[in-house]
PDB file of C-alpha atoms and ligand atoms in Angstrom:
ATOM      1  CA  MET A  67      59.017 170.171 119.467  1.00 85.00           C
ATOM      2  CA  HIS A  68      59.479 172.155 122.642  1.00 90.00           C
ATOM      3  CA  VAL A  69      63.014 172.455 123.939  1.00 90.00           C
ATOM      4  CA  ASP A  70      63.502 174.104 127.296  1.00 94.00           C
ATOM      5  CA  ARG A  71      65.366 177.422 127.159  1.00 93.00           C
ATOM      6  CA  TYR A  72      68.171 176.190 129.477  1.00 94.00           C
ATOM      7  CA  GLU A  73      68.489 172.914 127.614  1.00 95.00           C
ATOM      8  CA  ARG A  74      68.806 174.766 124.307  1.00 96.00           C
ATOM      9  CA  GLY A  75      71.456 177.016 125.821  1.00 96.00           C
ATOM     10  CA  TRP A  76      73.545 174.062 127.009  1.00 97.00           C
ATOM     11  CA  MET A  77      73.144 172.289 123.660  1.00 97.00           C
ATOM     12  CA  ILE A  78      74.489 175.387 121.898  1.00 97.00           C
ATOM     13  CA  ALA A  79      77.328 175.658 124.430  1.00 98.00           C
ATOM     14  CA  ALA A  80      78.227 171.987 123.854  1.00 98.00           C
ATOM     15  CA  VAL A  81      78.328 172.474 120.072  1.00 98.00           C
ATOM     16  CA  ILE A  82      80.496 175.610 120.472  1.00 98.00           C
ATOM     17  CA  MET A  83      82.925 173.645 122.692  1.00 98.00           C
ATOM     18  CA  LEU A  84      83.114 170.736 120.219  1.00 98.00           C
ATOM     19  CA  VAL A  85      83.817 173.125 117.341  1.00 98.00           C
ATOM     20  CA  SER A  86      86.449 174.959 119.457  1.00 98.00           C
ATOM     21  CA  PHE A  87      88.212 171.674 120.291  1.00 97.00           C
ATOM     22  CA  ALA A  88      88.131 170.557 116.652  1.00 97.00           C
ATOM     23  CA  VAL A  89      89.672 173.892 115.586  1.00 97.00           C
ATOM     24  CA  ALA A  90      92.306 173.676 118.364  1.00 95.00           C
ATOM     25  CA  VAL A  91      93.306 170.118 117.388  1.00 93.00           C
ATOM     26  CA  THR A  92      93.450 171.038 113.691  1.00 93.00           C
ATOM     27  CA  VAL A  93      95.580 174.152 114.315  1.00 94.00           C
ATOM     28  CA  ALA A  94      97.892 172.216 116.701  1.00 90.00           C
ATOM     29  CA  GLY A  95      98.351 169.364 114.245  1.00 87.00           C
ATOM     30  CA  LEU A  96      98.529 171.184 110.915  1.00 90.00           C
ATOM     31  CA  ALA A  97      99.798 174.698 111.733  1.00 90.00           C
ATOM     32  CA  LEU A  98     101.938 174.101 114.857  1.00 85.00           C
ATOM     33  CA  GLY A  99     103.162 170.639 113.898  1.00 79.00           C
ATOM     34  CA  ILE A 100     102.304 169.079 117.266  1.00 77.00           C
ATOM     35  CA  GLN A 101     102.160 165.321 116.758  1.00 72.00           C
ATOM     36  CA  LEU A 102     100.959 162.515 118.951  1.00 70.00           C
ATOM     37  CA  PRO A 103     103.420 159.644 119.282  1.00 65.00           C
ATOM     38  CA  ALA A 104     102.322 157.252 116.576  1.00 66.00           C
ATOM     39  CA  PRO A 105     102.666 153.481 116.940  1.00 80.00           C
ATOM     40  CA  GLU A 106     104.873 153.156 113.876  1.00 82.00           C
ATOM     41  CA  ALA A 107     105.019 149.391 113.513  1.00 87.00           C
ATOM     42  CA  ARG A 108     104.505 146.069 115.234  1.00 91.00           C
ATOM     43  CA  VAL A 109     107.494 143.933 116.125  1.00 92.00           C
ATOM     44  CA  ASN A 110     107.932 140.601 117.841  1.00 93.00           C
ATOM     45  CA  PRO A 111     109.509 141.283 121.256  1.00 91.00           C
ATOM     46  CA  GLN A 112     111.031 137.765 121.255  1.00 92.00           C
ATOM     47  CA  THR A 113     113.036 138.395 118.087  1.00 93.00           C
ATOM     48  CA  VAL A 114     113.356 142.195 117.906  1.00 91.00           C
ATOM     49  CA  ALA A 115     116.820 142.088 119.507  1.00 90.00           C
ATOM     50  CA  VAL A 116     118.234 139.707 116.896  1.00 92.00           C
ATOM     51  CA  GLN A 117     116.581 140.706 113.635  1.00 90.00           C
ATOM     52  CA  GLY A 118     115.541 143.965 112.021  1.00 90.00           C
ATOM     53  CA  PRO A 119     116.838 147.485 112.724  1.00 91.00           C
ATOM     54  CA  PHE A 120     116.819 147.024 116.514  1.00 93.00           C
ATOM     55  CA  ALA A 121     119.387 144.196 116.275  1.00 93.00           C
ATOM     56  CA  ALA A 122     121.967 146.983 115.797  1.00 93.00           C
ATOM     57  CA  PRO A 123     120.421 149.980 117.549  1.00 95.00           C
ATOM     58  CA  GLY A 124     122.007 153.396 117.186  1.00 95.00           C
ATOM     59  CA  LEU A 125     122.087 156.539 115.110  1.00 96.00           C
ATOM     60  CA  ARG A 126     121.873 156.452 111.317  1.00 96.00           C
ATOM     61  CA  GLU A 127     122.469 159.512 109.134  1.00 96.00           C
ATOM     62  CA  LEU A 128     119.953 159.722 106.306  1.00 96.00           C
ATOM     63  CA  ALA A 129     121.194 163.008 104.847  1.00 95.00           C
ATOM     64  CA  PRO A 130     123.107 165.987 106.245  1.00 93.00           C
ATOM     65  CA  GLY A 131     121.142 167.130 109.306  1.00 94.00           C
ATOM     66  CA  ARG A 132     118.660 164.249 109.149  1.00 97.00           C
ATOM     67  CA  TYR A 133     119.012 161.248 111.420  1.00 97.00           C
ATOM     68  CA  GLU A 134     117.166 158.168 112.593  1.00 97.00           C
ATOM     69  CA  ALA A 135     117.826 156.910 116.111  1.00 97.00           C
ATOM     70  CA  PHE A 136     116.872 153.292 116.802  1.00 97.00           C
ATOM     71  CA  ILE A 137     116.794 152.836 120.572  1.00 97.00           C
ATOM     72  CA  MET A 138     116.067 149.631 122.465  1.00 96.00           C
ATOM     73  CA  ALA A 139     114.597 149.958 125.945  1.00 96.00           C
ATOM     74  CA  GLN A 140     115.141 147.006 128.241  1.00 95.00           C
ATOM     75  CA  ILE A 141     115.472 146.299 131.943  1.00 94.00           C
ATOM     76  CA  TRP A 142     117.169 148.549 132.931  1.00 94.00           C
ATOM     77  CA  PHE A 143     118.914 150.598 130.311  1.00 96.00           C
ATOM     78  CA  PHE A 144     118.563 152.159 126.907  1.00 97.00           C
ATOM     79  CA  ASN A 145     120.747 150.955 124.047  1.00 95.00           C
ATOM     80  CA  PRO A 146     122.377 153.229 123.057  1.00 96.00           C
ATOM     81  CA  ARG A 147     122.577 155.462 126.133  1.00 97.00           C
ATOM     82  CA  GLU A 148     123.930 158.432 124.228  1.00 97.00           C
ATOM     83  CA  ILE A 149     123.704 159.868 120.741  1.00 97.00           C
ATOM     84  CA  THR A 150     125.501 162.912 119.335  1.00 97.00           C
ATOM     85  CA  VAL A 151     124.226 165.147 116.541  1.00 97.00           C
ATOM     86  CA  PRO A 152     125.138 168.644 115.329  1.00 96.00           C
ATOM     87  CA  ALA A 153     122.818 171.569 116.140  1.00 96.00           C
ATOM     88  CA  GLY A 154     120.041 172.021 113.606  1.00 96.00           C
ATOM     89  CA  SER A 155     119.603 168.274 113.141  1.00 97.00           C
ATOM     90  CA  THR A 156     116.244 166.586 112.939  1.00 97.00           C
ATOM     91  CA  VAL A 157     116.236 163.233 114.683  1.00 97.00           C
ATOM     92  CA  THR A 158     113.435 160.711 114.260  1.00 96.00           C
ATOM     93  CA  PHE A 159     113.357 158.402 117.265  1.00 96.00           C
ATOM     94  CA  TYR A 160     112.230 154.802 116.801  1.00 96.00           C
ATOM     95  CA  ILE A 161     111.998 153.081 120.159  1.00 96.00           C
ATOM     96  CA  THR A 162     110.762 149.701 121.277  1.00 96.00           C
ATOM     97  CA  SER A 163     111.032 147.428 124.287  1.00 96.00           C
ATOM     98  CA  GLN A 164     111.986 143.771 124.377  1.00 94.00           C
ATOM     99  CA  ASP A 165     110.590 143.086 127.842  1.00 95.00           C
ATOM    100  CA  VAL A 166     108.209 145.334 129.799  1.00 96.00           C
ATOM    101  CA  GLN A 167     106.607 148.732 129.328  1.00 96.00           C
ATOM    102  CA  HIS A 168     109.036 151.650 129.556  1.00 97.00           C
ATOM    103  CA  GLY A 169     108.814 155.388 128.866  1.00 97.00           C
ATOM    104  CA  PHE A 170     110.856 157.948 126.970  1.00 97.00           C
ATOM    105  CA  LYS A 171     110.737 161.602 128.024  1.00 97.00           C
ATOM    106  CA  LEU A 172     113.293 163.966 126.512  1.00 96.00           C
ATOM    107  CA  GLU A 173     113.748 166.987 128.770  1.00 95.00           C
ATOM    108  CA  GLY A 174     113.148 170.444 127.358  1.00 92.00           C
ATOM    109  CA  THR A 175     111.241 169.069 124.345  1.00 93.00           C
ATOM    110  CA  ASN A 176     107.779 167.734 123.614  1.00 87.00           C
ATOM    111  CA  VAL A 177     109.169 164.231 122.974  1.00 92.00           C
ATOM    112  CA  ASN A 178     107.295 162.013 125.420  1.00 92.00           C
ATOM    113  CA  MET A 179     106.296 158.451 124.563  1.00 93.00           C
ATOM    114  CA  MET A 180     105.257 155.176 126.122  1.00 94.00           C
ATOM    115  CA  ILE A 181     107.493 152.325 124.996  1.00 95.00           C
ATOM    116  CA  ILE A 182     105.462 149.156 124.712  1.00 94.00           C
ATOM    117  CA  PRO A 183     106.777 145.676 123.906  1.00 95.00           C
ATOM    118  CA  GLY A 184     105.654 144.629 120.437  1.00 94.00           C
ATOM    119  CA  GLN A 185     105.243 148.176 119.181  1.00 95.00           C
ATOM    120  CA  VAL A 186     107.632 150.775 117.762  1.00 95.00           C
ATOM    121  CA  SER A 187     107.044 154.326 119.029  1.00 94.00           C
ATOM    122  CA  LYS A 188     108.142 157.144 116.732  1.00 93.00           C
ATOM    123  CA  LEU A 189     108.575 160.912 117.124  1.00 91.00           C
ATOM    124  CA  SER A 190     110.756 163.515 115.419  1.00 92.00           C
ATOM    125  CA  TYR A 191     112.450 166.519 116.953  1.00 95.00           C
ATOM    126  CA  THR A 192     114.679 169.275 115.545  1.00 96.00           C
ATOM    127  CA  PHE A 193     117.498 170.273 117.908  1.00 97.00           C
ATOM    128  CA  THR A 194     118.136 173.938 117.198  1.00 96.00           C
ATOM    129  CA  GLU A 195     120.131 174.705 120.385  1.00 95.00           C
ATOM    130  CA  PRO A 196     123.405 172.978 121.327  1.00 96.00           C
ATOM    131  CA  GLY A 197     123.540 171.261 124.705  1.00 96.00           C
ATOM    132  CA  ASP A 198     122.823 168.022 126.525  1.00 97.00           C
ATOM    133  CA  TYR A 199     119.237 166.806 126.365  1.00 97.00           C
ATOM    134  CA  ASN A 200     118.695 164.080 128.917  1.00 97.00           C
ATOM    135  CA  TRP A 201     115.995 161.478 128.567  1.00 98.00           C
ATOM    136  CA  VAL A 202     114.465 159.302 131.269  1.00 97.00           C
ATOM    137  CA  CYS A 203     112.212 156.287 131.508  1.00 97.00           C
ATOM    138  CA  HIS A 204     109.018 157.679 133.011  1.00 96.00           C
ATOM    139  CA  GLU A 205     107.001 154.470 133.315  1.00 96.00           C
ATOM    140  CA  TYR A 206     107.784 152.480 136.449  1.00 96.00           C
ATOM    141  CA  CYS A 207     109.413 149.291 135.148  1.00 96.00           C
ATOM    142  CA  GLY A 208     110.932 147.632 138.184  1.00 94.00           C
ATOM    143  CA  LEU A 209     113.913 147.806 140.521  1.00 95.00           C
ATOM    144  CA  GLY A 210     116.301 149.563 138.129  1.00 95.00           C
ATOM    145  CA  HIS A 211     113.751 152.072 136.797  1.00 96.00           C
ATOM    146  CA  ALA A 212     115.624 155.060 138.275  1.00 95.00           C
ATOM    147  CA  ALA A 213     118.786 154.042 136.390  1.00 93.00           C
ATOM    148  CA  MET A 214     117.135 154.227 132.973  1.00 96.00           C
ATOM    149  CA  PHE A 215     118.297 157.412 131.326  1.00 97.00           C
ATOM    150  CA  GLY A 216     120.338 158.665 128.418  1.00 97.00           C
ATOM    151  CA  THR A 217     121.470 161.789 126.610  1.00 98.00           C
ATOM    152  CA  VAL A 218     121.264 163.456 123.229  1.00 97.00           C
ATOM    153  CA  LYS A 219     124.439 165.541 122.884  1.00 97.00           C
ATOM    154  CA  VAL A 220     123.890 168.405 120.466  1.00 97.00           C
ATOM    155  CA  THR A 221     127.176 169.922 119.338  1.00 96.00           C
ATOM    156  CA  PRO A 222     127.497 173.480 117.940  1.00 94.00           C
TER     157      PRO A 222
HETATM  158 CU1  CUA B  32     112.142 151.576 132.140  1.00 64.64          CU
HETATM  159 CU2  CUA B  32     111.152 152.731 133.989  1.00 64.64          CU
END
């Protein structure tokens, strides 16, 4: 079968690009630990505020330096608005919404998730440096969108 010289060249270039992307994604995921926000679970937005872990949102200590933060996003605030952990802690965020789509972007980190009603979004982050890490809702969710923020306080 005859394949034009230019066509063959572009086919080879396409294969090289695909292999490069596959290597980049594998290195990012396995060697650098970069994770995509995973939809952790499905919940019923009608009942999520009264039953299950989001009925009492907040910080739970699993072991020294290991925490889970259950955060409820709703129009137009996060519950809780603030959590405090010591430096060196790894916090796994579990966030859901009981009304409309919200966002969760934690400044200075790679924690950046969409918060969708009916779904729990999950990401972990290790806070090595003390300080205040503010988070904002970055999906437009209505009149009070600009008031949706909160803080992770990391103490020395
Ligand atoms: Cu919630 Cu914007």
